[in-house]
Coordinates of C-alpha atoms and ligand atoms in Angstrom, one line a residue:
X1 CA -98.6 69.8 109.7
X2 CA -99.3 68.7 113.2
X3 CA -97.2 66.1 114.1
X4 CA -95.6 65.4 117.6
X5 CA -91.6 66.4 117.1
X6 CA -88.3 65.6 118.7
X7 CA -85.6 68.0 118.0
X8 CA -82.2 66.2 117.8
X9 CA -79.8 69.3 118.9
X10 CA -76.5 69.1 116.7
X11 CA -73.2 69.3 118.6
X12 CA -70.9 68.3 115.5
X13 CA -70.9 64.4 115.5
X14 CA -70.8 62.2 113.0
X15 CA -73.9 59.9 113.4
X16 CA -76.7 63.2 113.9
X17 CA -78.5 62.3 111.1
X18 CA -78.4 59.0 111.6
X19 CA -80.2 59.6 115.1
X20 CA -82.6 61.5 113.5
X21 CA -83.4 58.8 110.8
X22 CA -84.0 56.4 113.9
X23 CA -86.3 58.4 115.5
X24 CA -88.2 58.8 112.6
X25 CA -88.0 55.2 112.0
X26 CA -89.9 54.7 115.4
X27 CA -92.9 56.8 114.0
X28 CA -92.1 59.7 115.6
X29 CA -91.1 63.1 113.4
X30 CA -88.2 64.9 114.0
X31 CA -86.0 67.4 113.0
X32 CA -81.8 68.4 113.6
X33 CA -81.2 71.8 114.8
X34 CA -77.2 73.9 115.3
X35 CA -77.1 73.4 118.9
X36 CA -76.3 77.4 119.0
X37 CA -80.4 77.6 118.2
X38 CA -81.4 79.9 120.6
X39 CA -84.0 78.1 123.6
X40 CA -86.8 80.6 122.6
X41 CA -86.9 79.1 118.7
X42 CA -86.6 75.4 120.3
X43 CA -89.5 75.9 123.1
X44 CA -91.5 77.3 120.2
X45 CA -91.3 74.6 118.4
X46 CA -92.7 72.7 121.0
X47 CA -91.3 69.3 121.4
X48 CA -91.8 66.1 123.5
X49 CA -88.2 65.2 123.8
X50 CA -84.5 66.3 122.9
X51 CA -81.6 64.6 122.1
X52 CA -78.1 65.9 122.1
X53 CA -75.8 64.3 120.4
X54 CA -72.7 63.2 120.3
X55 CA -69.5 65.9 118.6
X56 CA -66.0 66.0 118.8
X57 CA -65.5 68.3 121.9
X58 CA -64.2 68.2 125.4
X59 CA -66.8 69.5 127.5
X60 CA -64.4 70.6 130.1
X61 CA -62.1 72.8 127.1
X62 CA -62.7 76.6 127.1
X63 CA -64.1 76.6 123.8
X64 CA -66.3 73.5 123.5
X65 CA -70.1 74.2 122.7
X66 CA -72.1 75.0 125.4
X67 CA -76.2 76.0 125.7
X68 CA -78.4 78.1 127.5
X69 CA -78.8 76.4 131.3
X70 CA -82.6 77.2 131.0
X71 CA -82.9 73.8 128.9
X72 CA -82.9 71.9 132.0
X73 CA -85.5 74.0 133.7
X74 CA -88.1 74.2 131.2
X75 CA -89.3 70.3 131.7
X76 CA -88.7 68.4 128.4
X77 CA -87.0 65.0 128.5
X78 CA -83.5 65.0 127.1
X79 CA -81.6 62.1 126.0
X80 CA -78.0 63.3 126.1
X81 CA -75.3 60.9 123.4
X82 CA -72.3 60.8 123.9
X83 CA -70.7 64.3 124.1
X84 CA -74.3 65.2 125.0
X85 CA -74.3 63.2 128.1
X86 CA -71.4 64.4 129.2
X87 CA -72.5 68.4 128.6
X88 CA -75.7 67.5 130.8
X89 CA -73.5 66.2 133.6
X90 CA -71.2 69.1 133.5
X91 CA -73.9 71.2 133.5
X92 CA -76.0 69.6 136.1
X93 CA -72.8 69.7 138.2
X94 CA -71.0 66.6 137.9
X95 CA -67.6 66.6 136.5
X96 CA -66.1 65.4 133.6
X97 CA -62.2 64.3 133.0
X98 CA -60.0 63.1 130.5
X99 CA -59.8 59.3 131.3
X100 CA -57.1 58.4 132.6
X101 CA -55.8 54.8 132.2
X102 CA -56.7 53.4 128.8
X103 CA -59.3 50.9 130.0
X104 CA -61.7 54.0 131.0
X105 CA -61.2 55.2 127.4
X106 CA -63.5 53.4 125.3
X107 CA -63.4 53.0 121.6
X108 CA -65.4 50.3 119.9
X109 CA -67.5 47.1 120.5
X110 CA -67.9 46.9 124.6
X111 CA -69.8 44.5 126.2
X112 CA -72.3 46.7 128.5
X113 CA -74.5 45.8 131.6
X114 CA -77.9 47.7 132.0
X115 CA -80.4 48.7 134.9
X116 CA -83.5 47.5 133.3
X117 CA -85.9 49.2 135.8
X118 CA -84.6 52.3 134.3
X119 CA -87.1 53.2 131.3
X120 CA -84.5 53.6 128.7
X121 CA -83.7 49.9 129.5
X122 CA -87.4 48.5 129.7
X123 CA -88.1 45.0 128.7
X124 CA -84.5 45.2 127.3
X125 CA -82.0 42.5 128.1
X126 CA -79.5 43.0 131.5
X127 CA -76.4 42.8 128.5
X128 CA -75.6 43.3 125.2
X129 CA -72.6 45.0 123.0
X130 CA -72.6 49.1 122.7
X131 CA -70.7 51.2 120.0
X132 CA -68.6 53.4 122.0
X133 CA -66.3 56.3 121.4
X134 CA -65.3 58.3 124.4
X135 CA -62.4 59.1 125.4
X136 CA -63.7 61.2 128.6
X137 CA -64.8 59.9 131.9
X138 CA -67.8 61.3 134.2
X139 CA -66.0 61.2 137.4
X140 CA -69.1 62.7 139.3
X141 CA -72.3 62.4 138.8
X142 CA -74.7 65.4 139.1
X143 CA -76.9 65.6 142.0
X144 CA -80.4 63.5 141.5
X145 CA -78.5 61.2 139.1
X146 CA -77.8 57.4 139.1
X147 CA -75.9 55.3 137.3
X148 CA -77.8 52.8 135.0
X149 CA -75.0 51.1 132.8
X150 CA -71.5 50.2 133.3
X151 CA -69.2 48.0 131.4
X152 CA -66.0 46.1 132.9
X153 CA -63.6 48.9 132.0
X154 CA -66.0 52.0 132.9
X155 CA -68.6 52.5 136.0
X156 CA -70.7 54.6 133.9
X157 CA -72.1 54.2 131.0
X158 CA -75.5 55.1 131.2
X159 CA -77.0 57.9 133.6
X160 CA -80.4 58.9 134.3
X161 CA -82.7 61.1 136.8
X162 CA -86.1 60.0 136.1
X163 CA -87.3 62.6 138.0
X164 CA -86.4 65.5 135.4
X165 CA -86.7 63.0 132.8
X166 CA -83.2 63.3 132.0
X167 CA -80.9 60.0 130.0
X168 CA -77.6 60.1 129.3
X169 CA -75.5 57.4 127.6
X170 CA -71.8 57.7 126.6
X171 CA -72.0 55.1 123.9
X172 CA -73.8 55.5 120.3
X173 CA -77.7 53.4 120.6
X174 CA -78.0 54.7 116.9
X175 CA -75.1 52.5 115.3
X176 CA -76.0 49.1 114.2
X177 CA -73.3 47.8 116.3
X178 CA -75.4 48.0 119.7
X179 CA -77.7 45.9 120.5
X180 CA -80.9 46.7 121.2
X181 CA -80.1 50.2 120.6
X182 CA -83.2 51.1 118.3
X183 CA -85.4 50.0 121.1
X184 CA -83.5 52.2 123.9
X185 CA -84.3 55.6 121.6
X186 CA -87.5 54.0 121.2
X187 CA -88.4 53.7 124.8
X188 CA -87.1 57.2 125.3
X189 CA -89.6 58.3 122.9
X190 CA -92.7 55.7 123.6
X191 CA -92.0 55.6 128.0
X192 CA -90.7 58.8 128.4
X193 CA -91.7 61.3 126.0
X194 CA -95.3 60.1 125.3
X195 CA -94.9 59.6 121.7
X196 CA -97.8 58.9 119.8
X197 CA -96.2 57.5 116.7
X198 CA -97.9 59.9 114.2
X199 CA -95.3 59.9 111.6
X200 CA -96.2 57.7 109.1
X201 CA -96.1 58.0 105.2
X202 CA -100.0 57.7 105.1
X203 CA -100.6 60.5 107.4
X204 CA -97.2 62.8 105.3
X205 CA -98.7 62.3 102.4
X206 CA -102.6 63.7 103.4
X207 CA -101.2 66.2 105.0
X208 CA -98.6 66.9 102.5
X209 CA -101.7 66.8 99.8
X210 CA -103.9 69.6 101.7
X211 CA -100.8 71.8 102.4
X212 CA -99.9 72.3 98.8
X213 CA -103.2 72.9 97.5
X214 CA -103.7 75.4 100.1
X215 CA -100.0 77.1 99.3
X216 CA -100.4 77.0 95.8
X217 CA -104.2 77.7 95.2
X218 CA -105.4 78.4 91.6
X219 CA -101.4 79.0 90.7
X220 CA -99.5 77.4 88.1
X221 CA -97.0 74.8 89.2
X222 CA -93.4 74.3 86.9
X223 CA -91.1 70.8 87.6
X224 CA -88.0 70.1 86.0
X225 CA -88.8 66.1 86.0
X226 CA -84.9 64.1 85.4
X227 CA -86.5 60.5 86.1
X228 CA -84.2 60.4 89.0
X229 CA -86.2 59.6 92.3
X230 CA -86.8 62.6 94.0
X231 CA -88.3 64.7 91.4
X232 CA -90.1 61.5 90.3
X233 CA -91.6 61.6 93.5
X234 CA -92.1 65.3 93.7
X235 CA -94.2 65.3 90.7
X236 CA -95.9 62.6 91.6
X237 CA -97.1 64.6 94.8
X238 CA -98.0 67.9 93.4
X239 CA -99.8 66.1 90.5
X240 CA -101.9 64.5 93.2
X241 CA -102.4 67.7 95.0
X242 CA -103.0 70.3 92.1
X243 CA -102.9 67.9 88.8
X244 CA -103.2 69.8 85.6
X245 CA -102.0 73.3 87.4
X246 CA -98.6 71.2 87.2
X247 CA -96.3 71.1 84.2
X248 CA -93.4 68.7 84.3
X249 CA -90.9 69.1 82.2
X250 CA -88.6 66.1 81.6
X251 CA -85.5 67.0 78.8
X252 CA -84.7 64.2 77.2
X253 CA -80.8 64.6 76.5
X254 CA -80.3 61.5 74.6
X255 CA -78.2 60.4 77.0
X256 CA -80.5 58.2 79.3
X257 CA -80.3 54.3 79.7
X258 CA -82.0 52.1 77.7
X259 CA -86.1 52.1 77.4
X260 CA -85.6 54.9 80.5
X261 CA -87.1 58.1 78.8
X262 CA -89.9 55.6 77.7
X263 CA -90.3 54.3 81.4
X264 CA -90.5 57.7 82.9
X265 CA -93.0 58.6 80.5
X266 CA -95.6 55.6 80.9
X267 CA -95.4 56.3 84.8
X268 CA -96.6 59.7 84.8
X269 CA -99.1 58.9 82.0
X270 CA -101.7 58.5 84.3
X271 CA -101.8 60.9 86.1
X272 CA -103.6 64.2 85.2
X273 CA -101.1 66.6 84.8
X274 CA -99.4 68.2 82.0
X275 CA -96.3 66.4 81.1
X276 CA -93.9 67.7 78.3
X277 CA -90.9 65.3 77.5
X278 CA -89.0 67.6 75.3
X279 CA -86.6 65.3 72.4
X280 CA -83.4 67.1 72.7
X281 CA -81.2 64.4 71.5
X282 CA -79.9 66.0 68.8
X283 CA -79.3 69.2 69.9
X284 CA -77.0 67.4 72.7
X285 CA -74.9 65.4 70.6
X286 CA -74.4 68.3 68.3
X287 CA -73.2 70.5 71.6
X288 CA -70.9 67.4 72.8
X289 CA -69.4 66.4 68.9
X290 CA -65.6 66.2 69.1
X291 CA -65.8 67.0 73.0
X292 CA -63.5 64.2 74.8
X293 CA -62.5 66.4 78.1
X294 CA -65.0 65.5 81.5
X295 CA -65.5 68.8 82.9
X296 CA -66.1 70.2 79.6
X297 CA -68.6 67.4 78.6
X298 CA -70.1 68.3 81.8
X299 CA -70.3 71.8 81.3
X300 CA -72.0 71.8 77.9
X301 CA -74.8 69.4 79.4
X302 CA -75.7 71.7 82.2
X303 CA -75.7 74.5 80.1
X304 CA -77.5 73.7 77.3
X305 CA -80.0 71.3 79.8
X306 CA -80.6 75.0 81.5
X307 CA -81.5 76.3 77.9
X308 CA -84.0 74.1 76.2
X309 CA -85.5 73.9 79.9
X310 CA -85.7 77.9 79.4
X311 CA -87.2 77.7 76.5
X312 CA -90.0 75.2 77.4
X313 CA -90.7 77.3 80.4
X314 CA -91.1 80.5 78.4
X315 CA -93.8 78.1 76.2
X316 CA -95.3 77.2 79.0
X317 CA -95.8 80.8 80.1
X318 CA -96.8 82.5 83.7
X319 CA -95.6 80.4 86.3
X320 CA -96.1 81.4 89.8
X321 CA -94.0 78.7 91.3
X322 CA -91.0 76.3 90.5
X323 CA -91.0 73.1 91.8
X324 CA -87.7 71.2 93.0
X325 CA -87.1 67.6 94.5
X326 CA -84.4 69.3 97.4
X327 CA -84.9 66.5 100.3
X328 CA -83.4 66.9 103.8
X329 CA -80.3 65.9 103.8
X330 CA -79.4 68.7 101.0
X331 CA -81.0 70.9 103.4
X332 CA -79.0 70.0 106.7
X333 CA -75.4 69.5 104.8
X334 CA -74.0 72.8 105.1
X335 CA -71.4 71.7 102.2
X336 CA -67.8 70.9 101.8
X337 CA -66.7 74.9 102.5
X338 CA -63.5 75.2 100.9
X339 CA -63.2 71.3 99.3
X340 CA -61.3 71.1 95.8
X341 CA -64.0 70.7 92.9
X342 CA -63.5 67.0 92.0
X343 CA -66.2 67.1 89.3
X344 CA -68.9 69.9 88.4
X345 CA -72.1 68.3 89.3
X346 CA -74.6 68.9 87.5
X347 CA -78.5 68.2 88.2
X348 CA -81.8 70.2 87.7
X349 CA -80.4 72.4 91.5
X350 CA -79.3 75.5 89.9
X351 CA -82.5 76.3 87.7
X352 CA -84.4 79.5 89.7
X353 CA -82.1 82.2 87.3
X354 CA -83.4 81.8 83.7
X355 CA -87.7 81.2 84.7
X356 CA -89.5 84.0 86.1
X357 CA -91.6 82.6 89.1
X358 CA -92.8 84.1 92.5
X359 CA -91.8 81.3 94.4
X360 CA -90.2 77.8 95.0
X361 CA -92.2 74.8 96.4
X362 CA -90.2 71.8 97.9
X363 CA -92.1 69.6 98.8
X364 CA -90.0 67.0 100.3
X365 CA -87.9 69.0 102.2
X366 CA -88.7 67.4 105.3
X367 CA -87.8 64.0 104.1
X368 CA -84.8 61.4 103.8
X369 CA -84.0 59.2 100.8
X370 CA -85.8 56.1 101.9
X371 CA -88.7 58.2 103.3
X372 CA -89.3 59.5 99.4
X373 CA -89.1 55.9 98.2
X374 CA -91.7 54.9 100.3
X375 CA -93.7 57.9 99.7
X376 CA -93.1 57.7 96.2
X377 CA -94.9 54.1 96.5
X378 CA -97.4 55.7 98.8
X379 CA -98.6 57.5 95.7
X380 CA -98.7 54.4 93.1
X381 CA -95.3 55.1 91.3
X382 CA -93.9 51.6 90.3
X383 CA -90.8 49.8 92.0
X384 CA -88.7 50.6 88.9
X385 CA -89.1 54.5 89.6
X386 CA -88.8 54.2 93.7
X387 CA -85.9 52.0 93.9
X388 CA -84.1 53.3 91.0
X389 CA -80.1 53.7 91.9
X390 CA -78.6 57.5 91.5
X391 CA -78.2 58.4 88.1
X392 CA -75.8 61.4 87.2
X393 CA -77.2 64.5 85.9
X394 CA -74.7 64.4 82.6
X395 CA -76.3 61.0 81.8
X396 CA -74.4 58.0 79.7
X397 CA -71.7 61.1 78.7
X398 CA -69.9 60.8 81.5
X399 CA -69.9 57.2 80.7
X400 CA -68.5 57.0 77.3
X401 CA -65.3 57.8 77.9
X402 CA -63.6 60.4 75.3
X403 CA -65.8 61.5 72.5
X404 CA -69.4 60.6 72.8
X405 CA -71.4 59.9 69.6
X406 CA -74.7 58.2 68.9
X407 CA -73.0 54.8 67.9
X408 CA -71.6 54.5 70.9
X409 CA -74.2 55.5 73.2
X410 CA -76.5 52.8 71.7
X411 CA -73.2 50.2 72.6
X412 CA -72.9 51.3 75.8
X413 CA -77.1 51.3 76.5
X414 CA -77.1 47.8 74.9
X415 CA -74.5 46.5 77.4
X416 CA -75.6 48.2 80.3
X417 CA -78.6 47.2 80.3
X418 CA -77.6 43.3 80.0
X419 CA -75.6 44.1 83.1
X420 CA -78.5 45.3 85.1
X421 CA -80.5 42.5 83.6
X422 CA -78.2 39.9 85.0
X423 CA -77.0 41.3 88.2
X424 CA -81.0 41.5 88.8
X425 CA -81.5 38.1 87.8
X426 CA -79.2 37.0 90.4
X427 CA -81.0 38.8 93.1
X428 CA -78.0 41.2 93.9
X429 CA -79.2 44.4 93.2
X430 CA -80.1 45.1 96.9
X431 CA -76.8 44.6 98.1
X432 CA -75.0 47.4 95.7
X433 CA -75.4 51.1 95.6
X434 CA -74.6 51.7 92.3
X435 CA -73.8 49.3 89.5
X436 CA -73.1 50.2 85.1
X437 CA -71.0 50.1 82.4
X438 CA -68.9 51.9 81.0
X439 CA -67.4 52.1 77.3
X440 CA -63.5 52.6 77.4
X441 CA -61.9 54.6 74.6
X442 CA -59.4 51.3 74.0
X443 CA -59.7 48.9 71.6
X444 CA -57.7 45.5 71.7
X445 CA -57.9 42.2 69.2
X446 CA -60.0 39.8 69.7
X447 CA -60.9 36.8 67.6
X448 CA -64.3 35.7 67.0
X449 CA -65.5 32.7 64.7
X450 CA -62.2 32.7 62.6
X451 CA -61.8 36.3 62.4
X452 CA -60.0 38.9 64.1
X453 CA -61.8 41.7 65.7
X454 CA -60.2 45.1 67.0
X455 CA -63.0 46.0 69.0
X456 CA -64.1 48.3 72.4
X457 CA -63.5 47.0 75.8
X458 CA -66.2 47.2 77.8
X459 CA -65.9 48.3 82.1
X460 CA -68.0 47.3 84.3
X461 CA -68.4 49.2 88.0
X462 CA -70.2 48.2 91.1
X463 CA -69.9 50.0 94.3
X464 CA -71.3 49.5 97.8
X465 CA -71.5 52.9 99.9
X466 CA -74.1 54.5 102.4
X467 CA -73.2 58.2 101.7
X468 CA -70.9 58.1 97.9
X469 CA -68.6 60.1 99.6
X470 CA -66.3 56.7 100.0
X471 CA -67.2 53.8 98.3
X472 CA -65.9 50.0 98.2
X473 CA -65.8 48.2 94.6
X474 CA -68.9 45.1 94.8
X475 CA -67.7 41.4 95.5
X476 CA -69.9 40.2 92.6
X477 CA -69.6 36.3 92.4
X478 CA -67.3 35.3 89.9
X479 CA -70.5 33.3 87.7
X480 CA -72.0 36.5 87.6
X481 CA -69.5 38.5 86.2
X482 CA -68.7 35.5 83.3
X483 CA -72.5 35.2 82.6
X484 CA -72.7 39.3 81.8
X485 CA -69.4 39.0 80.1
X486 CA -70.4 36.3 77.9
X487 CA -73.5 37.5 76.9
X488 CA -72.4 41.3 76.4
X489 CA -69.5 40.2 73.7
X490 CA -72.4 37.5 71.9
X491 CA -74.6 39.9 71.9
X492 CA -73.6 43.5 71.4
X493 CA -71.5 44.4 68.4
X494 CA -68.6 46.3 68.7
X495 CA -67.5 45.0 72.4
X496 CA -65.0 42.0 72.0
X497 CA -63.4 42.6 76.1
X498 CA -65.1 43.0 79.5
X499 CA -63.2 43.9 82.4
X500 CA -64.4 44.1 86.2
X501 CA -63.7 47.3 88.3
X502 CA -61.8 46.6 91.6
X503 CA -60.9 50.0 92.9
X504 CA -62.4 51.7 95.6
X505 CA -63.7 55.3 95.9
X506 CA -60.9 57.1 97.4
X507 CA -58.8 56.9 95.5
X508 CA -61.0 56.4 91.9
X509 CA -64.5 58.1 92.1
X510 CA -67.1 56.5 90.8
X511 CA -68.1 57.7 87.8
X512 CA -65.4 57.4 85.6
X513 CA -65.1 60.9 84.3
Ligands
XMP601 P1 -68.4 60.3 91.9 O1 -68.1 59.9 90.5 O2 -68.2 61.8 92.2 O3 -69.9 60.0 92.1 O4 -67.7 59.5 92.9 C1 -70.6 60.1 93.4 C2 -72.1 59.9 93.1 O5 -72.6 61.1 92.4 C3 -73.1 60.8 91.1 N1 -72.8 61.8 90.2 C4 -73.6 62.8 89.8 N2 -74.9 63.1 90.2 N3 -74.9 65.0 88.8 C5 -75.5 64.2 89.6 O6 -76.7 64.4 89.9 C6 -73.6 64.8 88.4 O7 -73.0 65.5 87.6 C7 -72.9 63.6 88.9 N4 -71.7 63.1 88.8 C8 -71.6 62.0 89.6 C9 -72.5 59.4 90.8 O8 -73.4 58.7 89.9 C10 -72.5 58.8 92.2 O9 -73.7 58.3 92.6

């Protein structure tokens, strides 16, 4: 694919992918490389423009990362972030220090003054508030070097030699908490770099198109399809590139939300491919009767969705590759290391062992979650597909707390899905990351008409969250909350008490088992 590219070098801090989603938000394609990559692989790559970004570091400690001094010879514009601005000063030969006084160390909002002939600053306004978090000072500046930013506490802020095309800044322009800072990476890319602004969803998905028809020829194409949005989108692609050569294969555990196996179905109904949905229901339930313990719930669902998957492969015979939804940010997170296991995850990830295949296609490898969405409408999927919120692997099981059976799946689909109705209704779904219900195993008395009931409580959860790592429980407005509630006990049986998660992810998670 011939796109223009920005490589955002990684020095360990905390907003890189960030960066690069802003870049790429500009129209301009880019990709996050370990800034131990050696310069050879980089120059070969051939980009307009490099950012280093910020990391946790010292430059001026024995041990803090370094990189290969021929960067600054070779002639490509670099935007140095935080710790990356201050490596290019030391570098260049200025000198870097431990600030002193507290004022010079700068955590926070700070009220910043800018040099608006400088490029990064063009048409920009003289002020405006920067996210900072520096706790080093540039004491001198390297030779062909001026300052371009200061705030009250701290002389400078911003750096730049126009002549090199070099920009340093010590604060973070890809937060939301500085102003204007969106347009400063995007006059490092548009005035300095010479960005074209190629990247675009269009252009991705023609190119995307002729690239997988010429990789995958007259070959036979296999996709685990869960309904989730990547592989939703996945398929969607490849059935647009090589149609019927595709098979999708979307198990239906029985544990979906209501009308959702249906919903998946319809949307890939028009497209030529072949699509098996595979009714494995029962073969689920029978598997998960008299199982009340999370991880082994779990463990039984990945299992046996690995083994009617492997037997629908085998039905479907050679395959030469298996397709999977993997999208960037899987591909950049180099995992927890030594984490404790919280919960076995399970999605359609580990599949590769049990089909025999000569290779694996990703197809979206190259793209973050809201670049699927909008490629996923790119191709003509529906709203309801592109937007849909993260679904667990283990389905509605993990939702039924204890024993799951049939009855109570149906309850808890029933509810659930009055619960998305309303919160919908009210317009809130955009502001929450994840919202459901969830059937306790208690049972309390209620009364109803004139009788007495001794009937389920229901829970419902809402959480807001960019990564899931941490999450904070939804403010949902009280007349919310009573309308679901009311309409969940009138209207499913077996439900006579709602109650309203408030806790926040640590120290619950959020999923309940
Ligand atoms: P927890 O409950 O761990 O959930 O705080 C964080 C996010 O992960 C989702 N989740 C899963 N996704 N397979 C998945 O694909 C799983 O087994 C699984 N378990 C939890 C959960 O819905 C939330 O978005």
């Amino acid at each position: 694919m011939s796109h223009q590219l920005v490589i955002v070098l990684d020095f360990g801090g905390q907003y890189n992918q960030l960066i690069a989603r802003r870049v790429r938000e500009c129209g301009v394609y880019c990709e996050v490389k370990p800034y131990t990559t050696p310069l050879a692989e980089l120059r070969a790559m051939n980009p307009i423009g490099i950012i280093f970004t910020g990391g946790p570091n010292s430059v001026y400690l024995e041990d803090a990362p370094q990189i290969d001094g021929d960067i600054y010879t070779w002639g490509v514009p670099i935007l140095g972030i935080c710790y990356g601005c201050q490596l290019m000063a030391q570098s260049l030969g200025g000198r870097v220090t431990a600030a002193q006084d507290d004022a010079a160390r700068e955590y926070g909002k700070t009220m910043t003054y800018f040099e608006t002939k400088c490029s990064l600053f063009k048409d920009l306004p003289g002020q405006g508030i920067t996210w900072m978090s520096h706790g080093d000072y540039m004491e001198k500046l390297p030779e062909g070097f001026v300052l371009t930013a200061h705030s009250d506490a701290c002389p400078n802020v911003a750096i730049a030699d126009e002549r090199r095309r070099f920009y340093g800044v010590q604060y973070h322009p890809e937060v939301n908490h500085t102003q204007h800072g969106v347009d400063m990476i995007r006059n490092f890319l548009y005035e300095v770099c010479g960005a074209a602004g190629d990247w675009t969803m269009e252009d991705y998905k023609r190119t995307a198109v002729a690239a997988l028809r010429e990789k995958i020829g007259g070959g036979r194409v296999l996709l685990a399809l869960s309904g989730g949005v990547d592989s939703s989108v996945a398929a969607a692609l490849l059935a647009e590139a090589v149609g019927e050569q595709l098979t999708c294969v979307f198990v239906d555990h029985g544990l979906m939300r209501k009308h959702e196996g249906e919903e998946v179905e319809a949307a890939f109904s028009s497209w030529a491919m072949n699509f098996v949905r595979v009714d494995a229901e029962q073969r689920f339930l029978q598997k998960l009767s008299g199982v009340s313990e999370p991880e082994r719930k779990r463990k039984i669902i990945g299992e046996e969705f690995i083994r009617v998957f492997e037997e629908e492969a085998k039905r479907v015979g050679a395959v030469d590759y298996l397709a999977q939804g993997t999208i960037y940010p899987d591909v950049i997170e180099s995992g927890a290391g030594n984490a404790a296991v919280i919960k076995s995850h399970h999605n359609v990830g580990g599949l590769p062992d049990c089909v025999d295949f000569k290779e694996i296609v990703e197809p979206l490898r190259l793209l973050f979650k809201d670049e699927v969405r909008q490629l996923g409408r790119e191709l003509g999927l529906p709203e309801y597909l592109v937007m849909r919120q993260p679904f667990p692997g283990p389905g509605l099981a993990i939702r039924v707390i204890g024993e799951v059976t049939k009855e109570k799946l149906d309850t808890l689909r029933d509810a659930d899905a009055i619960f998305r109705e309303e919160i919908e209704r009210a317009g809130l779904e955009q502001s929450m990351s994840q919202y459901f219900a969830v059937l306790t195993n208690m049972r309390s008395v209620g009364v109803m008409g004139d009788g007495r009931t001794y009937d389920y409580t229901l829970a419902l959860r809402s959480v807001t969250t960019s990564d899931f790592m941490t999450a904070d429980w939804t403010r949902i407005p009280y007349e919310v909350l009573d309308k679901v509630s009311v309409r969940i006990v009138n209207e499913v049986k077996g439900i006579n008490r709602i109650v309203y998660d408030i806790t926040s992810k640590p120290p619950a998670t959020v999923e309940f088992e």
